[in-house]
Short mmCIF file of C-alpha atoms in Angstrom, two decimals:
data_model
loop_
_atom_site.label_atom_id
_atom_site.label_comp_id
_atom_site.label_asym_id
_atom_site.label_seq_id
_atom_site.Cartn_x
_atom_site.Cartn_y
_atom_site.Cartn_z
CA UNK A 1 0.00 0.00 0.00
CA UNK A 2 1.37 3.46 -0.95
CA UNK A 3 2.14 5.89 1.84
CA UNK A 4 -0.70 8.42 2.15
CA UNK A 5 0.14 12.13 2.00
CA UNK A 6 -0.16 13.21 5.65
CA UNK A 7 -1.33 16.68 4.62
CA UNK A 8 -4.20 15.20 2.61
CA UNK A 9 -5.18 12.06 4.55
CA UNK A 10 -8.26 12.21 6.79
CA UNK A 11 -8.84 9.58 9.45
CA UNK A 12 -11.56 8.44 11.78
CA UNK A 13 -10.85 8.49 15.50
CA UNK A 14 -10.53 4.70 15.54
CA UNK A 15 -7.99 4.82 12.73
CA UNK A 16 -5.84 7.37 14.56
CA UNK A 17 -5.92 5.25 17.69
CA UNK A 18 -4.71 2.33 15.59
CA UNK A 19 -1.87 4.49 14.24
CA UNK A 20 -0.96 5.43 17.82
CA UNK A 21 -0.91 1.78 18.82
CA UNK A 22 1.17 0.81 15.79
CA UNK A 23 3.70 3.53 16.58
CA UNK A 24 3.96 2.33 20.19
CA UNK A 25 4.29 -1.30 19.07
CA UNK A 26 7.04 -0.12 16.74
CA UNK A 27 9.11 1.20 19.62
CA UNK A 28 7.93 4.75 20.38
CA UNK A 29 6.63 4.85 23.94
CA UNK A 30 3.34 6.48 24.80
CA UNK A 31 5.06 9.00 27.05
CA UNK A 32 7.44 9.90 24.20
CA UNK A 33 4.48 10.55 21.88
CA UNK A 34 2.92 12.72 24.58
CA UNK A 35 6.08 14.79 24.95
CA UNK A 36 6.37 15.15 21.17
CA UNK A 37 2.78 16.42 21.08
CA UNK A 38 3.57 18.98 23.77
CA UNK A 39 6.66 20.16 21.89
CA UNK A 40 4.60 20.54 18.73
CA UNK A 41 2.03 22.57 20.66
CA UNK A 42 4.75 24.80 22.08
CA UNK A 43 6.09 25.37 18.56
CA UNK A 44 2.62 26.48 17.44
CA UNK A 45 2.33 28.79 20.45
CA UNK A 46 5.66 30.45 19.74
CA UNK A 47 4.91 30.85 16.05
CA UNK A 48 1.32 32.02 16.45
CA UNK A 49 1.72 34.20 19.55
CA UNK A 50 5.43 35.04 19.89
CA UNK A 51 4.78 37.67 22.59
CA UNK A 52 2.87 35.29 24.90
CA UNK A 53 4.44 34.87 28.34
CA UNK A 54 1.61 33.41 30.42
CA UNK A 55 -0.48 30.32 29.71
CA UNK A 56 -3.57 28.88 31.35
CA UNK A 57 -3.94 25.20 30.44
CA UNK A 58 -7.18 23.28 31.06
CA UNK A 59 -6.34 19.58 31.51
CA UNK A 60 -8.60 16.55 31.60
CA UNK A 61 -7.70 13.21 33.24
CA UNK A 62 -6.65 11.32 30.08
CA UNK A 63 -3.98 11.54 27.42
CA UNK A 64 -5.13 14.93 26.13
CA UNK A 65 -4.65 16.27 29.62
CA UNK A 66 -1.22 14.61 29.63
CA UNK A 67 -0.32 16.63 26.54
CA UNK A 68 -1.35 19.74 28.48
CA UNK A 69 0.70 18.85 31.57
CA UNK A 70 3.76 18.24 29.42
CA UNK A 71 3.17 21.55 27.66
CA UNK A 72 3.09 23.31 31.03
CA UNK A 73 6.43 21.74 31.98
CA UNK A 74 8.06 22.66 28.67
CA UNK A 75 6.67 26.19 28.85
CA UNK A 76 8.23 26.77 32.25
CA UNK A 77 11.59 25.56 30.97
CA UNK A 78 11.15 28.14 28.18
CA UNK A 79 10.63 30.90 30.81
CA UNK A 80 6.87 31.09 30.37
CA UNK A 81 4.39 31.06 33.22
CA UNK A 82 1.93 28.15 33.00
CA UNK A 83 -1.07 27.78 35.29
CA UNK A 84 -2.87 24.43 34.99
CA UNK A 85 -6.52 23.87 35.87
CA UNK A 86 -7.27 20.16 36.16
CA UNK A 87 -10.70 18.59 36.21
CA UNK A 88 -9.61 15.72 38.48
CA UNK A 89 -7.24 15.10 41.35
CA UNK A 90 -5.55 12.25 39.50
CA UNK A 91 -4.56 11.50 35.93
CA UNK A 92 -4.47 8.09 34.28
CA UNK A 93 -1.75 6.14 32.44
CA UNK A 94 1.01 8.17 30.82
CA UNK A 95 -0.88 11.37 31.72
CA UNK A 96 0.00 10.72 35.39
CA UNK A 97 3.71 10.78 34.49
CA UNK A 98 3.22 14.02 32.58
CA UNK A 99 1.45 15.51 35.59
CA UNK A 100 4.37 14.57 37.83
CA UNK A 101 6.76 16.20 35.33
CA UNK A 102 4.69 19.38 35.42
CA UNK A 103 4.82 19.53 39.22
CA UNK A 104 8.58 18.84 39.27
CA UNK A 105 9.11 21.81 36.98
CA UNK A 106 7.25 24.02 39.47
CA UNK A 107 3.95 24.14 37.59
CA UNK A 108 0.84 25.31 39.44
CA UNK A 109 -2.07 22.87 39.30
CA UNK A 110 -5.47 23.98 40.56
CA UNK A 111 -8.57 21.83 40.64
CA UNK A 112 -11.42 23.15 38.53
CA UNK A 113 -13.87 22.67 41.39
CA UNK A 114 -12.05 25.32 43.42
CA UNK A 115 -10.85 27.47 40.53
CA UNK A 116 -14.24 28.20 39.01
CA UNK A 117 -16.55 29.40 41.76
CA UNK A 118 -17.65 32.23 39.48
CA UNK A 119 -17.15 30.42 36.16
CA UNK A 120 -13.97 32.43 35.52
CA UNK A 121 -10.38 31.52 34.62
CA UNK A 122 -7.07 33.14 35.63
CA UNK A 123 -5.72 35.86 33.39
CA UNK A 124 -3.33 34.64 30.67
CA UNK A 125 -1.96 35.62 27.27
CA UNK A 126 -3.09 32.32 25.73
CA UNK A 127 -5.44 29.62 26.97
CA UNK A 128 -4.91 25.97 26.07
CA UNK A 129 -7.67 23.36 25.78
CA UNK A 130 -6.33 19.93 26.79
CA UNK A 131 -9.56 18.56 28.23
CA UNK A 132 -10.73 15.75 25.95
CA UNK A 133 -9.12 15.68 22.50
CA UNK A 134 -10.57 13.20 20.01
CA UNK A 135 -13.15 10.52 20.58
CA UNK A 136 -15.71 12.48 22.61
CA UNK A 137 -19.22 11.50 21.45
CA UNK A 138 -21.33 13.26 24.06
CA UNK A 139 -21.77 16.73 25.51
CA UNK A 140 -19.19 17.70 28.15
CA UNK A 141 -20.61 17.96 31.65
CA UNK A 142 -19.64 19.00 35.17
CA UNK A 143 -16.41 20.93 35.76
CA UNK A 144 -15.26 20.33 32.18
CA UNK A 145 -18.38 22.04 30.85
CA UNK A 146 -17.79 24.98 33.20
CA UNK A 147 -14.20 25.27 32.02
CA UNK A 148 -15.27 25.25 28.38
CA UNK A 149 -17.83 27.97 29.06
CA UNK A 150 -15.17 30.03 30.85
CA UNK A 151 -12.71 29.63 27.97
CA UNK A 152 -15.33 30.72 25.47
CA UNK A 153 -16.33 33.72 27.59
CA UNK A 154 -12.89 35.36 27.71
CA UNK A 155 -11.42 37.39 24.87
CA UNK A 156 -7.86 36.01 24.67
CA UNK A 157 -6.80 33.37 22.09
CA UNK A 158 -7.37 29.66 22.69
CA UNK A 159 -5.19 26.84 21.39
CA UNK A 160 -6.89 23.43 21.23
CA UNK A 161 -4.71 20.33 21.46
CA UNK A 162 -5.69 17.71 18.86
CA UNK A 163 -9.43 18.55 18.74
CA UNK A 164 -11.47 21.32 20.40
CA UNK A 165 -13.14 19.74 23.43
CA UNK A 166 -16.81 19.13 22.71
CA UNK A 167 -16.32 18.55 18.98
CA UNK A 168 -17.07 15.09 17.59
CA UNK A 169 -13.85 14.35 15.72
CA UNK A 170 -15.59 11.89 13.36
CA UNK A 171 -18.59 13.98 12.27
CA UNK A 172 -17.66 17.59 12.99
CA UNK A 173 -20.78 18.03 15.15
CA UNK A 174 -20.23 20.45 18.05
CA UNK A 175 -21.87 19.46 21.30
CA UNK A 176 -22.98 22.07 23.82
CA UNK A 177 -20.68 23.38 25.17
CA UNK A 178 -17.75 23.15 22.75
CA UNK A 179 -14.46 25.03 22.79
CA UNK A 180 -14.27 27.67 20.08
CA UNK A 181 -10.55 27.69 19.41
CA UNK A 182 -8.45 30.36 17.74
CA UNK A 183 -6.13 27.61 16.52
CA UNK A 184 -5.97 23.81 16.73
CA UNK A 185 -2.87 21.64 16.48
CA UNK A 186 -3.92 18.14 15.45
CA UNK A 187 -1.69 15.19 16.35
CA UNK A 188 -0.68 12.06 14.37
CA UNK A 189 -3.25 12.47 11.55
CA UNK A 190 -6.03 14.84 10.53
CA UNK A 191 -9.34 13.88 12.13
CA UNK A 192 -11.98 14.13 9.44
CA UNK A 193 -14.47 16.05 11.61
CA UNK A 194 -12.17 19.07 11.77
CA UNK A 195 -13.05 19.92 8.16
CA UNK A 196 -16.84 19.73 7.88
CA UNK A 197 -20.07 20.70 9.67
CA UNK A 198 -19.12 22.75 12.77
CA UNK A 199 -15.47 21.67 12.65
CA UNK A 200 -14.01 24.64 10.72
CA UNK A 201 -15.69 27.19 12.99
CA UNK A 202 -14.65 25.46 16.22
CA UNK A 203 -11.05 24.76 15.16
CA UNK A 204 -9.91 28.13 13.87
CA UNK A 205 -6.51 27.92 12.18
CA UNK A 206 -5.56 24.24 11.80
CA UNK A 207 -2.08 22.70 11.79
CA UNK A 208 -0.91 19.10 11.80
CA UNK A 209 1.93 17.51 13.79
CA UNK A 210 2.64 13.90 12.83
CA UNK A 211 5.03 13.55 15.81
CA UNK A 212 7.73 12.00 13.59
CA UNK A 213 5.84 8.73 13.35
CA UNK A 214 7.53 6.63 10.63
CA UNK A 215 5.95 6.52 7.18
CA UNK A 216 5.60 2.74 7.34
CA UNK A 217 3.09 3.12 10.18
CA UNK A 218 0.79 5.14 7.93
CA UNK A 219 1.25 2.70 5.06
CA UNK A 220 -0.48 -0.05 7.00
CA UNK A 221 -4.01 1.33 6.50
CA UNK A 222 -5.78 3.58 4.04
CA UNK A 223 -7.29 6.83 5.35
CA UNK A 224 -11.06 7.21 5.44
CA UNK A 225 -11.11 10.29 3.19
CA UNK A 226 -8.81 12.87 1.62
CA UNK A 227 -8.53 16.64 1.57
CA UNK A 228 -8.75 18.30 -1.80
CA UNK A 229 -5.46 19.86 -2.94
CA UNK A 230 -5.02 22.92 -5.18
CA UNK A 231 -5.22 21.81 -8.81
CA UNK A 232 -5.60 23.21 -12.30
CA UNK A 233 -5.96 21.88 -15.82
CA UNK A 234 -2.88 21.41 -18.01
CA UNK A 235 -2.01 23.85 -20.78
CA UNK A 236 -3.69 23.24 -24.12
CA UNK A 237 -1.87 22.40 -27.37
CA UNK A 238 -1.46 25.27 -29.81
CA UNK A 239 -3.69 23.60 -32.44
CA UNK A 240 -6.71 23.49 -30.12
CA UNK A 241 -10.21 24.17 -31.40
CA UNK A 242 -13.54 24.49 -29.61
CA UNK A 243 -14.71 21.08 -30.77
CA UNK A 244 -12.14 19.40 -28.55
CA UNK A 245 -13.56 20.79 -25.33
CA UNK A 246 -17.13 19.71 -25.35
CA UNK A 247 -20.57 21.24 -25.71
CA UNK A 248 -22.49 21.91 -22.49
CA UNK A 249 -26.26 22.27 -22.57
CA UNK A 250 -27.62 24.01 -19.47
CA UNK A 251 -31.32 23.34 -18.97
CA UNK A 252 -33.41 25.57 -16.71
CA UNK A 253 -34.45 29.14 -16.11
CA UNK A 254 -38.20 29.15 -15.60
CA UNK A 255 -39.98 32.50 -15.57
CA UNK A 256 -38.24 34.79 -13.09
CA UNK A 257 -35.22 32.47 -12.74
CA UNK A 258 -33.30 33.12 -15.95
CA UNK A 259 -30.27 34.36 -14.06
CA UNK A 260 -29.66 30.93 -12.55
CA UNK A 261 -29.24 29.11 -15.85
CA UNK A 262 -27.28 32.01 -17.34
CA UNK A 263 -24.73 31.85 -14.48
CA UNK A 264 -24.53 28.10 -14.87
CA UNK A 265 -23.75 28.49 -18.56
CA UNK A 266 -21.17 31.19 -18.03
CA UNK A 267 -19.42 29.13 -15.35
CA UNK A 268 -19.07 26.23 -17.79
CA UNK A 269 -17.57 28.59 -20.35
CA UNK A 270 -15.22 30.23 -17.83
CA UNK A 271 -13.57 26.91 -16.96
CA UNK A 272 -13.02 26.03 -20.60
CA UNK A 273 -16.01 24.30 -22.18
CA UNK A 274 -15.75 24.70 -25.96
CA UNK A 275 -19.42 25.56 -26.51
CA UNK A 276 -22.31 26.34 -24.17
CA UNK A 277 -25.97 26.27 -25.13
CA UNK A 278 -28.90 27.09 -22.87
CA UNK A 279 -32.40 25.67 -23.04
CA UNK A 280 -34.72 28.06 -21.24
CA UNK A 281 -37.92 30.07 -21.43
CA UNK A 282 -38.24 32.28 -24.50
CA UNK A 283 -38.38 35.38 -22.30
CA UNK A 284 -34.84 34.72 -21.08
CA UNK A 285 -33.19 34.52 -24.51
CA UNK A 286 -32.78 38.25 -25.12
CA UNK A 287 -31.43 39.11 -21.66
CA UNK A 288 -28.92 36.23 -21.79
CA UNK A 289 -27.66 37.28 -25.23
CA UNK A 290 -27.33 40.88 -24.09
CA UNK A 291 -25.40 39.95 -20.95
CA UNK A 292 -23.18 37.19 -22.36
CA UNK A 293 -23.28 36.88 -26.18
CA UNK A 294 -20.87 33.92 -26.16
CA UNK A 295 -23.66 31.73 -24.77
CA UNK A 296 -26.25 30.23 -27.13
CA UNK A 297 -29.71 30.46 -25.53
CA UNK A 298 -32.74 28.75 -27.07
CA UNK A 299 -36.37 29.24 -26.17
CA UNK A 300 -37.90 25.85 -25.35
CA UNK A 301 -41.66 25.67 -25.01
CA UNK A 302 -42.25 21.93 -24.80
CA UNK A 303 -40.00 18.88 -24.29
CA UNK A 304 -39.83 17.98 -27.97
CA UNK A 305 -38.13 21.34 -28.64
CA UNK A 306 -35.25 20.01 -26.54
CA UNK A 307 -34.45 17.07 -28.80
CA UNK A 308 -32.14 18.82 -31.35
CA UNK A 309 -30.30 20.56 -28.53
CA UNK A 310 -29.75 17.26 -26.71
CA UNK A 311 -28.42 15.70 -29.89
CA UNK A 312 -25.71 18.37 -30.26
CA UNK A 313 -24.66 18.46 -26.61
CA UNK A 314 -21.94 16.33 -25.02
CA UNK A 315 -22.77 17.22 -21.39
CA UNK A 316 -25.98 18.31 -19.66
CA UNK A 317 -26.44 20.60 -16.64
CA UNK A 318 -30.03 20.28 -15.47
CA UNK A 319 -31.75 22.17 -12.68
CA UNK A 320 -30.69 25.80 -12.22
CA UNK A 321 -33.93 27.79 -12.09
CA UNK A 322 -35.82 24.82 -13.55
CA UNK A 323 -38.85 24.82 -11.27
CA UNK A 324 -41.10 21.85 -10.63
CA UNK A 325 -44.18 22.69 -12.67
CA UNK A 326 -45.14 21.02 -15.96
CA UNK A 327 -42.52 22.92 -17.98
CA UNK A 328 -39.59 22.04 -15.73
CA UNK A 329 -40.76 18.48 -15.15
CA UNK A 330 -41.12 17.91 -18.88
CA UNK A 331 -37.58 19.08 -19.64
CA UNK A 332 -36.21 16.98 -16.78
CA UNK A 333 -37.99 13.88 -18.09
CA UNK A 334 -36.70 14.51 -21.60
CA UNK A 335 -33.09 15.12 -20.54
CA UNK A 336 -32.41 12.06 -18.40
CA UNK A 337 -32.90 9.39 -21.11
CA UNK A 338 -30.40 11.17 -23.40
CA UNK A 339 -27.63 9.19 -21.69
CA UNK A 340 -25.18 12.09 -21.73
CA UNK A 341 -22.88 12.89 -18.78
CA UNK A 342 -25.17 14.95 -16.59
CA UNK A 343 -25.05 17.27 -13.58
CA UNK A 344 -28.28 17.49 -11.57
CA UNK A 345 -28.90 20.40 -9.22
CA UNK A 346 -31.68 22.28 -7.48
CA UNK A 347 -35.17 21.34 -8.72
CA UNK A 348 -33.75 18.51 -10.82
CA UNK A 349 -32.86 16.91 -7.48
CA UNK A 350 -36.23 17.67 -5.95
CA UNK A 351 -37.95 16.07 -8.93
CA UNK A 352 -35.70 13.03 -8.54
CA UNK A 353 -36.57 12.77 -4.85
CA UNK A 354 -40.28 12.82 -5.71
CA UNK A 355 -40.07 10.46 -8.69
CA UNK A 356 -37.24 7.95 -8.89
CA UNK A 357 -35.78 7.68 -12.39
CA UNK A 358 -32.84 5.89 -13.94
CA UNK A 359 -29.81 8.18 -14.17
CA UNK A 360 -27.10 8.32 -16.82
CA UNK A 361 -24.02 6.27 -16.01
CA UNK A 362 -21.86 9.41 -15.74
CA UNK A 363 -23.89 11.55 -13.39
CA UNK A 364 -23.09 14.08 -10.65
CA UNK A 365 -25.65 15.16 -8.03
CA UNK A 366 -25.03 18.40 -6.11
CA UNK A 367 -27.47 18.57 -3.16
CA UNK A 368 -27.39 20.94 -0.23
CA UNK A 369 -28.42 19.32 3.09
CA UNK A 370 -32.13 19.91 2.53
CA UNK A 371 -32.07 18.32 -0.92
CA UNK A 372 -29.91 15.49 0.42
CA UNK A 373 -32.48 14.81 3.13
CA UNK A 374 -35.27 14.60 0.55
CA UNK A 375 -33.22 12.28 -1.66
CA UNK A 376 -32.56 9.95 1.28
CA UNK A 377 -36.00 10.28 2.84
CA UNK A 378 -34.61 11.44 6.20
CA UNK A 379 -34.50 14.65 8.22
CA UNK A 380 -31.96 17.40 7.55
CA UNK A 381 -30.67 16.95 11.11
CA UNK A 382 -29.81 13.33 10.29
CA UNK A 383 -27.80 14.43 7.25
CA UNK A 384 -25.86 16.99 9.27
CA UNK A 385 -25.32 14.59 12.18
CA UNK A 386 -22.99 12.52 9.97
CA UNK A 387 -22.26 14.12 6.63
CA UNK A 388 -19.78 11.40 5.69
CA UNK A 389 -22.39 8.69 6.12
CA UNK A 390 -24.99 10.75 4.25
CA UNK A 391 -22.85 11.47 1.20
CA UNK A 392 -21.78 7.83 0.95
CA UNK A 393 -25.40 6.69 1.25
CA UNK A 394 -26.45 9.05 -1.55
CA UNK A 395 -23.64 7.91 -3.85
CA UNK A 396 -24.54 4.27 -3.29
CA UNK A 397 -28.30 4.76 -3.61
CA UNK A 398 -28.13 6.67 -6.88
CA UNK A 399 -24.93 5.06 -8.25
CA UNK A 400 -23.61 8.53 -8.96
CA UNK A 401 -20.95 10.95 -7.80
CA UNK A 402 -22.43 13.20 -5.13
CA UNK A 403 -21.36 16.63 -3.89
CA UNK A 404 -22.87 17.33 -0.47
CA UNK A 405 -22.60 21.10 -0.20
CA UNK A 406 -22.11 23.09 2.98
CA UNK A 407 -19.26 23.96 5.33
CA UNK A 408 -16.63 21.45 4.30
CA UNK A 409 -18.31 20.18 1.13
CA UNK A 410 -17.90 16.44 0.54
CA UNK A 411 -17.52 14.56 -2.76
CA UNK A 412 -18.27 10.83 -2.83
CA UNK A 413 -18.46 8.11 -5.45
CA UNK A 414 -20.39 4.82 -5.32
CA UNK A 415 -17.25 2.92 -4.27
CA UNK A 416 -17.02 4.88 -1.03
CA UNK A 417 -14.24 7.33 -1.90
CA UNK A 418 -14.73 10.69 -0.19
CA UNK A 419 -12.90 13.97 -0.71
CA UNK A 420 -13.34 16.98 1.58
CA UNK A 421 -13.03 20.63 0.62
CA UNK A 422 -10.97 22.73 3.07
CA UNK A 423 -11.83 26.07 1.41
CA UNK A 424 -14.88 28.29 1.20
CA UNK A 425 -16.37 31.00 3.40
CA UNK A 426 -19.72 32.21 4.79
CA UNK A 427 -19.96 34.88 2.09
CA UNK A 428 -20.75 32.07 -0.35
CA UNK A 429 -24.10 31.57 1.38
CA UNK A 430 -25.83 33.64 -1.29
CA UNK A 431 -28.09 33.02 -4.25
CA UNK A 432 -26.55 31.60 -7.40
CA UNK A 433 -23.45 29.96 -5.89
CA UNK A 434 -24.87 26.48 -6.51
CA UNK A 435 -25.73 27.37 -10.10
CA UNK A 436 -22.13 28.41 -10.69
CA UNK A 437 -20.82 25.16 -9.17
CA UNK A 438 -23.11 23.14 -11.44
CA UNK A 439 -21.71 24.95 -14.46
CA UNK A 440 -18.13 24.41 -13.36
CA UNK A 441 -18.67 20.66 -12.98
CA UNK A 442 -20.38 20.48 -16.38
CA UNK A 443 -17.59 22.47 -18.01
CA UNK A 444 -14.97 20.09 -16.65
CA UNK A 445 -16.98 17.02 -17.67
CA UNK A 446 -17.07 18.49 -21.17
CA UNK A 447 -13.26 18.47 -21.14
CA UNK A 448 -13.23 14.69 -20.59
CA UNK A 449 -12.66 14.53 -16.84
CA UNK A 450 -14.30 11.62 -15.06
CA UNK A 451 -17.32 12.50 -12.91
CA UNK A 452 -15.37 12.10 -9.65
CA UNK A 453 -12.36 14.07 -10.87
CA UNK A 454 -14.59 16.77 -12.37
CA UNK A 455 -16.57 17.11 -9.15
CA UNK A 456 -13.42 17.25 -6.98
CA UNK A 457 -11.67 19.81 -9.16
CA UNK A 458 -14.85 21.87 -9.53
CA UNK A 459 -15.58 21.98 -5.80
CA UNK A 460 -12.01 23.09 -5.12
CA UNK A 461 -11.99 25.73 -7.86
CA UNK A 462 -15.37 27.07 -6.76
CA UNK A 463 -14.42 27.34 -3.08
CA UNK A 464 -10.98 28.84 -3.74
CA UNK A 465 -12.52 31.37 -6.13
CA UNK A 466 -14.97 32.28 -3.40
CA UNK A 467 -12.11 32.81 -0.94
CA UNK A 468 -10.22 35.01 -3.38
CA UNK A 469 -13.33 37.05 -4.13
CA UNK A 470 -14.02 37.41 -0.40
CA UNK A 471 -10.74 39.24 0.19
CA UNK A 472 -12.82 42.37 -0.33
CA UNK A 473 -15.22 41.17 2.39
CA UNK A 474 -17.56 38.22 2.79
CA UNK A 475 -20.83 40.11 3.11
CA UNK A 476 -22.19 41.15 -0.25
CA UNK A 477 -20.27 38.47 -2.17
CA UNK A 478 -22.13 37.62 -5.38
CA UNK A 479 -21.95 34.39 -7.34
CA UNK A 480 -20.83 36.26 -10.46
CA UNK A 481 -17.88 37.70 -8.50
CA UNK A 482 -16.27 34.25 -8.81
CA UNK A 483 -15.95 34.28 -12.60
CA UNK A 484 -12.59 36.05 -13.03
CA UNK A 485 -11.05 33.90 -10.29
CA UNK A 486 -12.41 30.68 -11.77
CA UNK A 487 -10.73 31.49 -15.05
CA UNK A 488 -7.42 32.27 -13.29
CA UNK A 489 -7.51 29.20 -11.06
CA UNK A 490 -8.36 26.67 -13.76
CA UNK A 491 -5.36 27.98 -15.70
CA UNK A 492 -3.02 27.46 -12.76
CA UNK A 493 -2.76 30.98 -11.37
CA UNK A 494 -2.80 31.10 -7.54
CA UNK A 495 -1.97 27.37 -7.59
CA UNK A 496 0.28 27.72 -4.56
CA UNK A 497 -1.76 30.49 -3.02
CA UNK A 498 -4.09 28.91 -0.47
CA UNK A 499 -6.67 31.66 -0.02
#
């Protein structure tokens, strides 16, 4: 088995525990791993907050607390003041040895029961969360919950060790309460929950410390998922012509929704589709031609008007502004049997949820959580409770590549592969963003990418373009603001610039 890229590999909590055990079985003691984690945390502290001189470290009874005790000892050796608040009188396993080391170095350890009579914490330059780490699958309670509330109430920065306490490291669901960290240093391997659902908000700036575990340890098992990496398309040969790069047909734009299908079509063109046609209401033809004459809009009154357009197209993008009345349903029913590589979005997904139909073999579905819930016949809360399980279930049920949109968008195929997007921002929660993503996927399919590769590249391009556009501010970000950045990114500009 090839060694996974540690910067891209995402693991479940159980997988990371197995890596820990394999490293220990290979000769690295548990206490040595704990000290390495503490040294990595101190490195992050010095880099992130070089002026910090006082720390307040909240320690639980287990190994995460041990990391915190070791950090306190190392900090004092580095001439920093470290005050430890512990939730228990005793620590377990290797954490007990770390606690002894902390006390030997002159560290102050106060029990949370006596330190928090008023739900407050001592003053410090930086606070450190070493309460639970990974594996917590319930809401924190008792003194730990009080400590978390106190950490969240103060205004100084918080560094979380491994995982913010209260965050489910497998799903990214934040229990109440949950530490809202300024930065998180993750140990051994990325936990997949740090990158989706509530994970990005709770983690803040993320960094990974593999603790010098040998590569052969990681080679023993495949990660559960992978982070998307910055990518672009290769340069084209000089004798290129538009016929080489596909013909996208975007279908949608009911009355009052012509902008959706127009943005979808332009997105496909901006990432390099050779030709883009649009099947829409007659009323939308003039405005689309006036705004973007490179697109080829056609007024379609009834499904049979779609047939010549389907015959010329190589890829279909169905759903932006489509609606669910007789007009939209008729076009949807006519498009699916064409057998062309197809992207389904918006009302095309709602129609599919209401009436199951056979899908083309090369198909990409792009639901947001509400649409995903309808497609699976479950509640939205169930989708968000485990986004990894939901996206895999959708891919298997529909035998298609699925993009589950949201914070930390996921891409899955029917074989269980999952990729996670680490980019994107809240400014992208605005109308038309999904229409643009649909067009980007279709434009890449038209250039002969496989459905999974097209979806992965498109999700990354879309999110990175959103981050670049948001440099002027997240509020007020429009879907069309992404177009110049999409063109730059797909051509390799900003390839090493992680916005």
